Each structure stands twice: as structure tokens, then as C-alpha cells.
Coordinates of C-alpha atoms and ligand atoms in Angstrom, one line a residue:
X1 CA -2.7 -18.0 38.6
X2 CA -5.4 -15.8 38.5
X3 CA -5.8 -16.3 42.3
X4 CA -2.6 -14.5 42.9
X5 CA -2.2 -11.6 40.1
X6 CA -6.3 -10.4 40.6
X7 CA -6.1 -10.9 44.5
X8 CA -4.9 -6.9 44.1
X9 CA -7.4 -6.1 41.0
X10 CA -10.2 -8.0 42.1
X11 CA -12.0 -11.3 41.6
X12 CA -10.6 -13.5 38.7
X13 CA -13.5 -14.1 37.0
X14 CA -13.9 -10.9 35.8
X15 CA -10.8 -11.1 33.8
X16 CA -10.5 -12.0 30.3
X17 CA -7.4 -13.6 28.9
X18 CA -6.5 -12.1 25.2
X19 CA -4.2 -14.6 23.1
X20 CA -2.6 -12.4 20.1
X21 CA -2.3 -15.2 17.5
X22 CA -1.8 -13.2 14.2
X23 CA -1.6 -9.6 13.6
X24 CA -4.1 -9.6 11.4
X25 CA -7.0 -11.1 12.9
X26 CA -8.6 -10.6 16.3
X27 CA -6.9 -12.0 19.1
X28 CA -8.5 -15.0 20.8
X29 CA -10.2 -14.3 24.1
X30 CA -10.9 -16.2 26.9
X31 CA -12.2 -16.6 30.6
X32 CA -11.9 -19.1 33.6
X33 CA -14.0 -20.8 35.5
X34 CA -13.8 -23.1 38.4
X35 CA -15.7 -26.3 37.1
X36 CA -15.8 -28.1 34.1
X37 CA -18.2 -26.3 30.9
X38 CA -19.6 -27.6 27.8
X39 CA -19.3 -25.6 25.2
X40 CA -16.8 -24.9 22.4
X41 CA -13.1 -24.9 22.9
X42 CA -11.2 -21.9 23.0
X43 CA -7.9 -22.7 20.7
X44 CA -9.2 -25.5 19.0
X45 CA -8.2 -24.4 15.5
X46 CA -5.1 -22.6 16.4
X47 CA -3.4 -25.2 18.7
X48 CA -2.6 -28.9 17.1
X49 CA -0.7 -31.0 19.8
X50 CA 1.1 -28.3 21.3
X51 CA 2.5 -27.5 24.9
X52 CA 1.0 -24.2 25.9
X53 CA 2.2 -22.1 28.7
X54 CA 1.7 -18.1 30.2
X55 CA 3.7 -16.1 31.9
X56 CA 2.9 -12.9 33.7
X57 CA 5.0 -10.2 35.1
X58 CA 3.7 -9.0 38.3
X59 CA 5.3 -5.8 40.2
X60 CA 4.0 -3.2 41.8
X61 CA 6.9 -1.4 40.7
X62 CA 6.1 0.2 37.2
X63 CA 9.2 0.2 36.4
X64 CA 10.4 -3.3 36.9
X65 CA 7.1 -4.7 35.8
X66 CA 8.5 -2.3 32.4
X67 CA 12.3 -3.2 32.3
X68 CA 11.5 -7.3 33.0
X69 CA 8.5 -7.5 30.8
X70 CA 10.9 -5.6 27.4
X71 CA 13.5 -7.7 28.9
X72 CA 11.7 -11.4 29.2
X73 CA 11.1 -11.6 25.7
X74 CA 14.9 -11.5 24.5
X75 CA 15.9 -13.7 27.4
X76 CA 13.2 -16.2 26.3
X77 CA 13.9 -16.2 22.8
X78 CA 17.5 -16.6 23.3
X79 CA 17.0 -19.7 26.2
X80 CA 14.0 -21.7 25.1
X81 CA 14.0 -24.0 21.9
X82 CA 13.8 -23.0 18.7
X83 CA 10.5 -25.0 18.3
X84 CA 8.4 -22.3 20.6
X85 CA 6.7 -19.3 19.2
X86 CA 6.0 -16.6 22.2
X87 CA 2.9 -14.8 21.3
X88 CA 1.9 -11.2 22.7
X89 CA -0.5 -12.1 25.5
X90 CA -2.9 -9.7 27.6
X91 CA -5.3 -10.3 31.0
X92 CA -7.5 -7.5 31.5
X93 CA -10.8 -6.3 32.8
X94 CA -12.7 -5.5 29.7
X95 CA -13.2 -1.8 29.1
X96 CA -11.7 -0.9 32.3
X97 CA -9.1 1.4 31.8
X98 CA -5.2 0.5 33.5
X99 CA -6.5 -3.0 34.0
X100 CA -4.5 -5.0 31.5
X101 CA -1.4 -7.4 33.2
X102 CA 1.1 -8.2 30.2
X103 CA 2.3 -11.3 29.9
X104 CA 3.3 -13.8 26.7
X105 CA 1.8 -16.9 25.9
X106 CA 4.0 -19.5 24.6
X107 CA 3.2 -22.7 22.3
X108 CA 6.0 -25.2 22.4
X109 CA 6.1 -27.6 19.9
X110 CA 9.5 -29.4 20.9
X111 CA 9.2 -32.8 22.7
X112 CA 12.4 -31.5 24.9
X113 CA 12.3 -30.8 28.7
X114 CA 14.2 -27.5 27.6
X115 CA 11.1 -25.4 28.2
X116 CA 10.1 -26.2 31.2
X117 CA 13.5 -25.8 33.2
X118 CA 13.7 -22.3 31.3
X119 CA 10.5 -22.0 32.8
X120 CA 11.3 -23.3 36.2
X121 CA 14.2 -21.1 36.7
X122 CA 12.2 -17.8 36.2
X123 CA 9.4 -18.8 38.5
X124 CA 12.7 -18.9 41.1
X125 CA 14.1 -15.5 40.0
X126 CA 11.9 -13.5 38.5
X127 CA 8.6 -11.2 38.9
X128 CA 6.5 -13.8 36.8
X129 CA 3.4 -16.5 37.0
X130 CA 3.8 -19.5 34.8
X131 CA 0.5 -21.4 34.0
X132 CA 0.4 -24.7 32.0
X133 CA -2.4 -25.2 29.7
X134 CA -3.6 -29.0 29.4
X135 CA -5.9 -30.4 26.7
X136 CA -7.9 -33.5 28.3
X137 CA -10.6 -35.4 28.8
X138 CA -12.8 -37.1 26.0
X139 CA -14.4 -33.7 25.0
X140 CA -11.1 -32.1 25.3
X141 CA -11.5 -29.5 27.5
X142 CA -8.3 -26.6 27.9
X143 CA -8.2 -25.8 31.4
X144 CA -5.2 -23.6 33.3
X145 CA -2.7 -24.6 35.7
X146 CA -0.6 -22.5 37.7
X147 CA 3.0 -23.2 38.5
X148 CA 3.9 -23.0 42.4
X149 CA 7.0 -22.2 43.6
X150 CA 7.8 -25.0 47.0
X151 CA 11.4 -25.6 48.7
X152 CA 11.5 -28.9 45.8
X153 CA 11.1 -26.5 43.2
X154 CA 8.5 -25.9 40.5
X155 CA 5.0 -27.6 41.1
X156 CA 2.0 -27.5 39.3
X157 CA -0.4 -26.8 41.2
X158 CA -3.4 -28.9 42.0
X159 CA -6.3 -26.2 41.1
X160 CA -7.1 -25.8 37.5
X161 CA -9.6 -23.4 35.9
X162 CA -11.3 -24.1 33.1
X163 CA -10.7 -22.2 30.3
X164 CA -13.6 -20.8 28.3
X165 CA -14.5 -18.7 25.2
X166 CA -15.6 -15.0 26.2
X167 CA -16.9 -12.0 24.2
X168 CA -14.3 -9.8 22.5
X169 CA -14.3 -6.7 24.1
X170 CA -15.8 -3.0 22.9
X171 CA -12.1 -1.4 23.4
X172 CA -9.1 -3.4 22.2
X173 CA -7.1 -4.8 25.7
X174 CA -4.4 -2.5 24.0
X175 CA -5.8 0.7 24.4
X176 CA -6.6 -0.2 28.5
X177 CA -3.4 1.3 29.5
X178 CA -2.4 4.0 26.9
X179 CA -2.7 6.9 29.5
X180 CA 0.6 7.1 31.9
X181 CA 2.2 3.9 30.5
X182 CA 2.8 5.1 26.5
X183 CA 1.5 8.8 26.6
X184 CA 1.9 11.4 29.3
X185 CA -0.9 14.5 29.2
X186 CA 1.0 16.6 31.7
X187 CA 4.5 17.5 32.6
X188 CA 4.4 15.8 36.1
X189 CA 3.7 12.3 35.0
X190 CA 6.2 12.4 32.4
X191 CA 8.5 14.0 35.3
X192 CA 7.9 11.1 38.1
X193 CA 9.5 8.3 35.3
X194 CA 12.1 9.4 35.2
X195 CA 13.4 10.4 38.5
X196 CA 12.0 6.8 39.5
X197 CA 14.5 5.3 37.0
X198 CA 17.5 7.1 38.9
X199 CA 19.1 4.6 40.3
X200 CA 18.8 2.5 37.0
X201 CA 19.2 4.8 34.4
X202 CA 22.0 6.9 35.6
X203 CA 21.4 9.1 32.5
X204 CA 18.0 10.0 33.6
X205 CA 19.6 12.5 36.4
X206 CA 21.1 14.4 33.5
X207 CA 18.5 15.1 32.3
X208 CA 16.5 15.7 34.4
X209 CA 18.8 18.2 35.8
X210 CA 18.2 20.0 32.1
X211 CA 14.6 20.1 32.1
X212 CA 14.5 21.8 35.7
X213 CA 16.6 24.5 34.3
X214 CA 14.0 24.6 31.3
X215 CA 12.1 28.1 31.1
X216 CA 8.1 27.5 31.5
X217 CA 6.0 28.5 28.4
X218 CA 2.1 27.9 27.8
X219 CA 0.8 31.3 27.1
X220 CA -0.2 32.5 23.2
X221 CA 3.4 33.4 21.6
X222 CA 3.7 36.8 19.5
X223 CA 5.0 35.0 16.0
X224 CA 3.0 32.1 15.0
X225 CA 4.6 28.7 15.5
X226 CA 4.1 26.4 13.2
X227 CA 4.6 22.2 13.5
X228 CA 5.7 20.2 10.4
X229 CA 5.2 17.0 11.1
X230 CA 5.1 13.1 9.1
X231 CA 7.3 9.8 8.9
X232 CA 10.0 9.1 8.3
X233 CA 11.7 10.2 4.6
X234 CA 8.5 12.6 3.8
X235 CA 10.4 16.0 3.6
X236 CA 10.3 17.5 7.3
X237 CA 13.7 18.5 7.0
X238 CA 14.0 19.8 3.7
X239 CA 10.4 21.4 3.8
X240 CA 11.6 23.1 7.4
X241 CA 14.9 24.6 6.1
X242 CA 13.5 26.4 3.3
X243 CA 10.4 27.6 5.0
X244 CA 12.7 29.1 7.8
X245 CA 14.5 30.7 5.2
X246 CA 11.3 32.0 3.1
X247 CA 9.6 33.2 6.5
X248 CA 12.7 34.5 8.3
X249 CA 11.9 32.5 10.9
X250 CA 13.7 30.2 13.9
X251 CA 14.0 26.7 13.5
X252 CA 13.6 24.4 16.7
X253 CA 13.1 21.0 16.4
X254 CA 11.6 18.8 19.4
X255 CA 13.2 16.3 20.9
X256 CA 15.7 19.6 21.0
X257 CA 19.5 19.1 20.7
X258 CA 20.3 19.3 24.1
X259 CA 18.8 16.1 24.5
X260 CA 21.0 14.4 21.6
X261 CA 23.1 12.6 24.2
X262 CA 20.8 10.5 25.7
X263 CA 18.8 10.1 23.0
X264 CA 19.7 6.8 21.7
X265 CA 20.4 5.6 25.0
X266 CA 16.7 6.1 25.5
X267 CA 15.5 4.6 22.4
X268 CA 16.7 1.6 24.3
X269 CA 14.3 1.5 26.9
X270 CA 11.1 -0.2 27.1
X271 CA 8.0 2.8 26.1
X272 CA 7.1 3.4 29.7
X273 CA 10.2 5.2 29.8
X274 CA 11.3 5.8 26.1
X275 CA 8.1 7.9 25.7
X276 CA 8.6 9.6 29.0
X277 CA 11.8 11.6 27.7
X278 CA 10.3 12.5 24.6
X279 CA 7.5 13.4 26.5
X280 CA 9.8 16.0 28.6
X281 CA 11.8 16.9 25.5
X282 CA 8.5 18.7 24.2
X283 CA 8.4 20.7 27.2
X284 CA 12.4 21.4 27.1
X285 CA 11.0 22.5 23.1
X286 CA 8.1 24.6 24.6
X287 CA 10.5 26.4 27.0
X288 CA 12.5 27.4 24.0
X289 CA 9.5 28.3 21.5
X290 CA 8.5 31.1 24.1
X291 CA 11.7 32.3 24.0
X292 CA 12.0 32.9 20.1
X293 CA 8.3 33.7 19.1
X294 CA 8.7 36.7 20.9
X295 CA 11.1 37.6 18.0
X296 CA 10.3 35.8 14.7
X297 CA 7.8 33.1 13.3
X298 CA 9.0 29.6 14.7
X299 CA 9.0 26.0 12.7
X300 CA 9.0 22.7 15.1
X301 CA 10.4 20.3 12.8
X302 CA 8.3 17.6 14.8
X303 CA 6.2 18.1 18.0
X304 CA 3.2 16.5 20.6
X305 CA 1.5 14.7 17.2
X306 CA 5.3 13.0 16.8
X307 CA 5.2 12.1 20.3
X308 CA 1.6 10.7 20.8
X309 CA 0.9 9.4 17.6
X310 CA 4.5 6.5 17.2
X311 CA 3.7 5.8 20.8
X312 CA -0.1 5.3 20.7
X313 CA 0.7 3.1 17.3
X314 CA 3.4 1.3 19.1
X315 CA 0.9 0.2 22.0
X316 CA -2.0 -0.8 19.9
X317 CA -1.4 -4.2 18.5
X318 CA -2.9 -5.7 15.6
X319 CA -4.9 -4.1 12.9
X320 CA -6.0 -0.2 12.5
X321 CA -9.3 -0.9 13.8
X322 CA -7.8 -1.4 17.6
X323 CA -7.4 2.0 17.8
X324 CA -9.2 3.8 19.9
X325 CA -12.0 5.5 18.3
X326 CA -11.8 9.3 17.1
X327 CA -12.5 11.2 19.9
X328 CA -10.6 9.6 22.1
X329 CA -9.1 11.0 25.8
X330 CA -6.0 9.6 24.2
X331 CA -6.1 12.5 21.0
X332 CA -6.4 14.8 23.4
X333 CA -3.6 17.7 24.0
X334 CA -1.8 17.8 27.3
X335 CA -3.5 21.1 29.4
X336 CA 0.3 22.5 30.3
X337 CA 2.2 21.9 27.1
X338 CA 2.4 25.5 25.0
X339 CA -0.1 24.8 21.7
X340 CA 1.2 25.7 18.1
X341 CA -0.3 27.9 15.7
X342 CA -0.5 25.5 12.9
X343 CA 0.6 22.0 12.5
X344 CA 0.7 20.5 9.0
X345 CA 1.4 16.7 8.3
X346 CA 3.3 15.7 5.6
X347 CA 1.6 13.3 3.0
X348 CA 3.4 10.6 0.9
X349 CA 2.6 7.3 -0.7
X350 CA 4.1 4.1 0.7
X351 CA 5.9 3.8 -2.4
X352 CA 7.6 7.4 -2.5
X353 CA 8.1 7.1 0.9
X354 CA 10.4 3.8 0.6
X355 CA 11.6 5.3 -2.8
X356 CA 13.1 8.4 -0.9
X357 CA 14.6 6.4 1.6
X358 CA 16.2 4.0 -0.7
X359 CA 17.7 7.5 -2.0
X360 CA 18.8 8.2 1.2
X361 CA 20.3 4.4 1.2
X362 CA 18.4 2.9 4.2
X363 CA 15.7 0.6 4.0
X364 CA 16.8 -1.8 1.1
X365 CA 16.8 -5.2 2.8
X366 CA 13.7 -5.3 4.7
X367 CA 12.0 -8.6 5.0
X368 CA 8.2 -8.8 3.5
X369 CA 7.1 -10.1 6.8
X370 CA 8.5 -7.0 8.3
X371 CA 7.2 -4.8 5.5
X372 CA 4.1 -5.9 5.9
X373 CA 4.0 -5.2 10.1
X374 CA 5.2 -2.0 8.8
X375 CA 2.7 -1.2 6.6
X376 CA 0.4 -1.6 9.3
X377 CA 2.3 0.9 11.8
X378 CA 2.7 3.1 9.3
X379 CA -1.1 3.3 8.6
X380 CA -1.5 3.5 12.2
X381 CA 1.3 5.9 13.4
X382 CA -0.4 8.3 10.1
X383 CA -4.3 7.3 11.4
X384 CA -3.1 8.8 14.7
X385 CA -1.5 12.1 13.4
X386 CA -4.7 12.6 11.9
X387 CA -7.4 12.0 15.2
X388 CA -4.7 14.2 17.4
X389 CA -6.6 17.3 18.6
X390 CA -5.8 20.7 20.8
X391 CA -5.3 21.7 17.5
X392 CA -5.2 19.0 14.8
X393 CA -3.2 18.8 11.9
X394 CA -3.9 19.8 8.5
X395 CA -2.3 17.3 6.0
X396 CA -0.4 18.6 2.9
X397 CA 0.2 16.4 -0.4
X398 CA 4.4 16.0 0.3
X399 CA 4.5 14.4 -3.4
X400 CA 5.4 17.3 -5.6
X401 CA 8.9 18.6 -6.6
X402 CA 10.2 20.1 -3.1
X403 CA 9.3 24.0 -4.4
X404 CA 5.4 23.0 -5.0
X405 CA 5.4 21.7 -1.2
X406 CA 7.3 24.5 -0.2
X407 CA 4.9 27.3 -2.2
X408 CA 1.9 25.3 -1.6
X409 CA 2.8 25.6 1.9
X410 CA 3.5 29.3 2.6
X411 CA 0.0 29.8 0.8
X412 CA -1.2 27.9 3.9
X413 CA 0.5 29.5 6.3
X414 CA -0.9 32.9 4.6
X415 CA -4.5 31.6 5.0
X416 CA -4.5 30.4 8.5
X417 CA -1.8 32.2 9.9
X418 CA -2.3 35.9 8.8
X419 CA 1.4 36.0 7.9
Ligands
ADP501 N1 9.2 17.4 -2.4 C1 10.4 16.3 -2.3 N2 10.5 15.6 -3.3 C2 10.9 14.6 -3.6 N3 12.4 14.2 -2.8 C3 12.1 15.0 -2.0 C4 11.1 15.9 -1.6 N4 11.5 16.7 -0.4 C5 12.6 15.5 0.4 N5 13.2 14.8 -0.2 C6 14.2 13.9 -0.7 O1 13.8 12.9 0.3 C7 14.6 12.2 1.3 C8 13.9 12.4 2.4 O2 14.1 13.9 2.9 P1 13.7 14.5 4.5 O3 13.8 16.0 4.5 O4 15.0 14.5 5.1 O5 12.5 13.6 5.2 P2 12.4 13.6 6.9 O6 12.9 14.8 7.6 O7 10.9 13.6 7.0 O8 13.0 12.4 7.3 C9 16.0 13.5 1.1 O9 16.5 12.3 0.5 C10 15.2 14.5 0.6 O10 16.4 15.1 -0.6
CDP502 N1 8.9 15.3 19.3 C1 9.2 13.6 19.0 C2 9.8 13.2 18.5 C3 10.0 12.1 18.2 N2 9.9 11.2 18.8 C4 10.1 9.9 18.6 O1 11.3 9.4 17.4 C5 11.1 8.8 16.4 C6 11.2 9.9 15.0 O2 12.6 9.8 15.1 P1 13.3 9.7 13.7 O3 14.9 9.5 14.0 O4 12.6 9.2 12.7 O5 12.9 11.6 13.6 P2 13.2 12.1 12.6 O6 14.9 11.5 11.9 O7 12.7 11.6 11.0 O8 13.0 14.0 12.9 C7 9.7 8.0 17.1 O9 9.9 7.0 16.8 C8 8.8 9.4 17.8 O10 8.7 7.8 18.8 C9 8.7 11.2 19.4 O11 8.3 10.8 20.4 N3 8.4 12.4 19.9

């Protein structure tokens, strides 16, 4: 595998493979060597007698790659025997931006031949590399074998690479491809993605038509622009409405109302496409801000902080510590997007947030495991919110009563925006 995939990027020996066995621990990192080597066995503690495979998606077309990678998981979950476990896997050059090739690592404890049949089908029809991992010899060394598609069907290649442990890289692999895969730092970069989707997602054209008619607005506004950010159910709607009234302001939101007919559609798309849609929403809203902030203060329900924080938190796998360090360029503000005067982040304990969600009649029946995963996700969103700069957000305790939160926020606005 290494050879074909990596011919595009360089020599395979510079690549490292990461398998996420468990969200709370570091991935297992390994590299490949052409010859037998002594040393600790990479999978000793995590794989018993299971058969293992890896799948890597390749395509030079970023849209095809994103669509296929997203769909592959669903397809495999449906077709593979239930004894199979699919894990996230990345192949990357340590600390080299944009070097990640995404894939899945498959553990198979079934004794059936169904797994190989499904993988063989994939190999024949789809942009995917398949490898088997075998453990053999007296010292139980793991090796990787690339499958090839031949006229007689697929075969396991004769070339084998020894699997050897690799060092933990300075940056978690999921942080390497954030720029322009998950977060877009200019109008043009987001626009290009939707343009490329035109044929497969007809709705992109309608969105681009709206975007083409947007008003451009980058300059400083006459009246202050105040953004209210926070996780779902922290009280943004309640506060933005009362603030708007108290200040005689105009209430706007991102994504703007005019994108509502397409939002659900884009929410089902892979991150690349979904995030480009939200990024463009911010530019549409910026046009509206430019108009409205000539006449009155503007209160904004979500803006760039939401777009970037959710995108980064979703993209970065595993632990909170895997997020890019504070000060990283991924937390920077797009140079061509109108900057608000003040960003307030509503913060709430997980318990109170859950209580408010339940009052609203949502999220009552989550499983324990999902709760745990969501807990990690929420922590990552909040942390990313706080690391975004240009302007950075000011955290507000959203646990008091609606009126007390309003009074606290009015004081802050008076102090920071001289209103
Ligand atoms: N300060 C507050 N104290 C108690 N409940 C609140 C407060 N602010 C909002 N709520 C309630 O919590 C729920 C979520 O608030 P909402 O404003 O819809 O949040 P968001 O827009 O952030 O999702 C609603 O049922 C709302 O009435
Ligand atoms: N400006 C924005 C607003 C929302 N979003 C996305 O929209 C989602 C939040 O939507 P939501 O339905 O919870 O929003 P609210 O109903 O809380 O306003 C997040 O997953 C963000 O990824 C965004 O990317 N950019």
C-alpha cells in the first residue's frame, strides 16, 4: 500500500500510521520497514487473535475523497459481520501540514469469509487501498500486506512490510489537515468547495447564487456589533432577544435566515462541504451587519467563533489535549471577514445545560457511552471557543436568571463598547 499511496507524497518510510483504539488514550503509532526487525510488537496488548485490515481512501479530487470517506463507514457497518470493529486510522507525515490520508482500521473476530468478500468488492469498485495485517513467526512480528486487484480478482501482494512502533508525534494527526478541510480562512477557499460540489449537490448552486448577491462589508461599523456565542441551550436565543430590546438593536444570526432552506441538506454532508456552507453563511451575515450597523447596534446569534470552534472540535479526535495549542494559526480570524466589536461566550455547567435541554424536551435518552463522548466533545468546543482570537471572546456566567444574565451583559457592553 505504502508505495502506491505514497508515490504522490514521497517515500513511504517517512509516513506514520495511527490507529485510534480508544478515545481516552493516545492512538497506537506505527511505521513500516522493508525488512524484518526486532523490537516491541506494536499491537501486542490490543489485538488478540483477530484478523486485521486497513482501508485508505485515495483520490485527488477532494470532494470525492470526502464523500467517499464519509459513506464508507455506513457502508461497511451495514455489510460487514457484526463481529467486526471499525476504528479511525490516519496515515501522515509527522508534523507536516495537509499530509493526512484518512482511513479505517478493521478488527475482525468473526471466522467468516464475509469480511474478505466485502473488502474485495470495495477494492474492485472504489478508490480505496486494502491491506491485511498478519502476526507470524517465532517472535510474532506483525506485517502489512497490500491487496491488489488483478484479472482473477483481488490477491494479497507478496511484498510485506514489517510493522514497527513509531514515536508519538508532537501534533495529533487530526490537527494537520484542519486548514481548508475543516476551517476556511478566506471567502475564496470556502466558495471554491461549493463550486466543486455543483454537480453532485445541486443545492450548492442556489447557495452560491445567494452568496454572489451578498453585500461586501469588511470595514469598521458605525454602531457596535455584539456576538453571543455558546453551546446549545446556554441561553443565546433568550439573551439575544432581550438584549435587542434593551438596546434598540437589530438581531441577526449566522447562518442567516436566507440559508435555512438548505441548512438541513448541508448538515448531512461530510465536514469539508458542511463547514464550507457555514463559512459562507458568515460572509452573508457580514453583508447584513454592514447594512444594519449603520443605523443601530447589531446583536448577533453565533458567528465565526461557532463555525471554527465546532469544526475544530469535531475534526480533532480523542482527548482535549489533542487540540492545537493556544496561539496556533487555526484559532486566527479570517482576514477578509468583518470583525465584531465584542464576542460574549455564555458558559454553563454540564448539569445545568442538561437540565435546560430537558426542559426544552430534548436529549433525554442518551446512552452512557454517547454521553461520555459528548462530554469530551463539549469540552473541546468550549476550549476552542476560548482559544479563538481576533477578537477573543469574553466568558459570561450564564447560570443566573435570564434577567440577571441580561444585566450582567449590559454592564459589560457599556464598559467595552461605551454604549
Ligand atoms: N438564564 C436562564 N436561566 C434559566 N433558564 C434559561 C435561562 N436562559 C434560557 N433559559 C432556558 O433554557 C432553554 C435554552 O435557552 P435558549 O435561549 O433557547 O438557548 P440557546 O439559544 O443557546 O439554544 C430555554 O428553555 C430557555 O427558556
Ligand atoms: N455561525 C455558525 C453557526 C452554527 N454553526 C454550526 O451549527 C451547529 C450549531 O447549530 P445549532 O442548531 O445547535 O444552533 P442553535 O440552534 O443553538 O443556534 C454547530 O454544529 C456548528 O457547527 C456554524 O458552523 N457556524
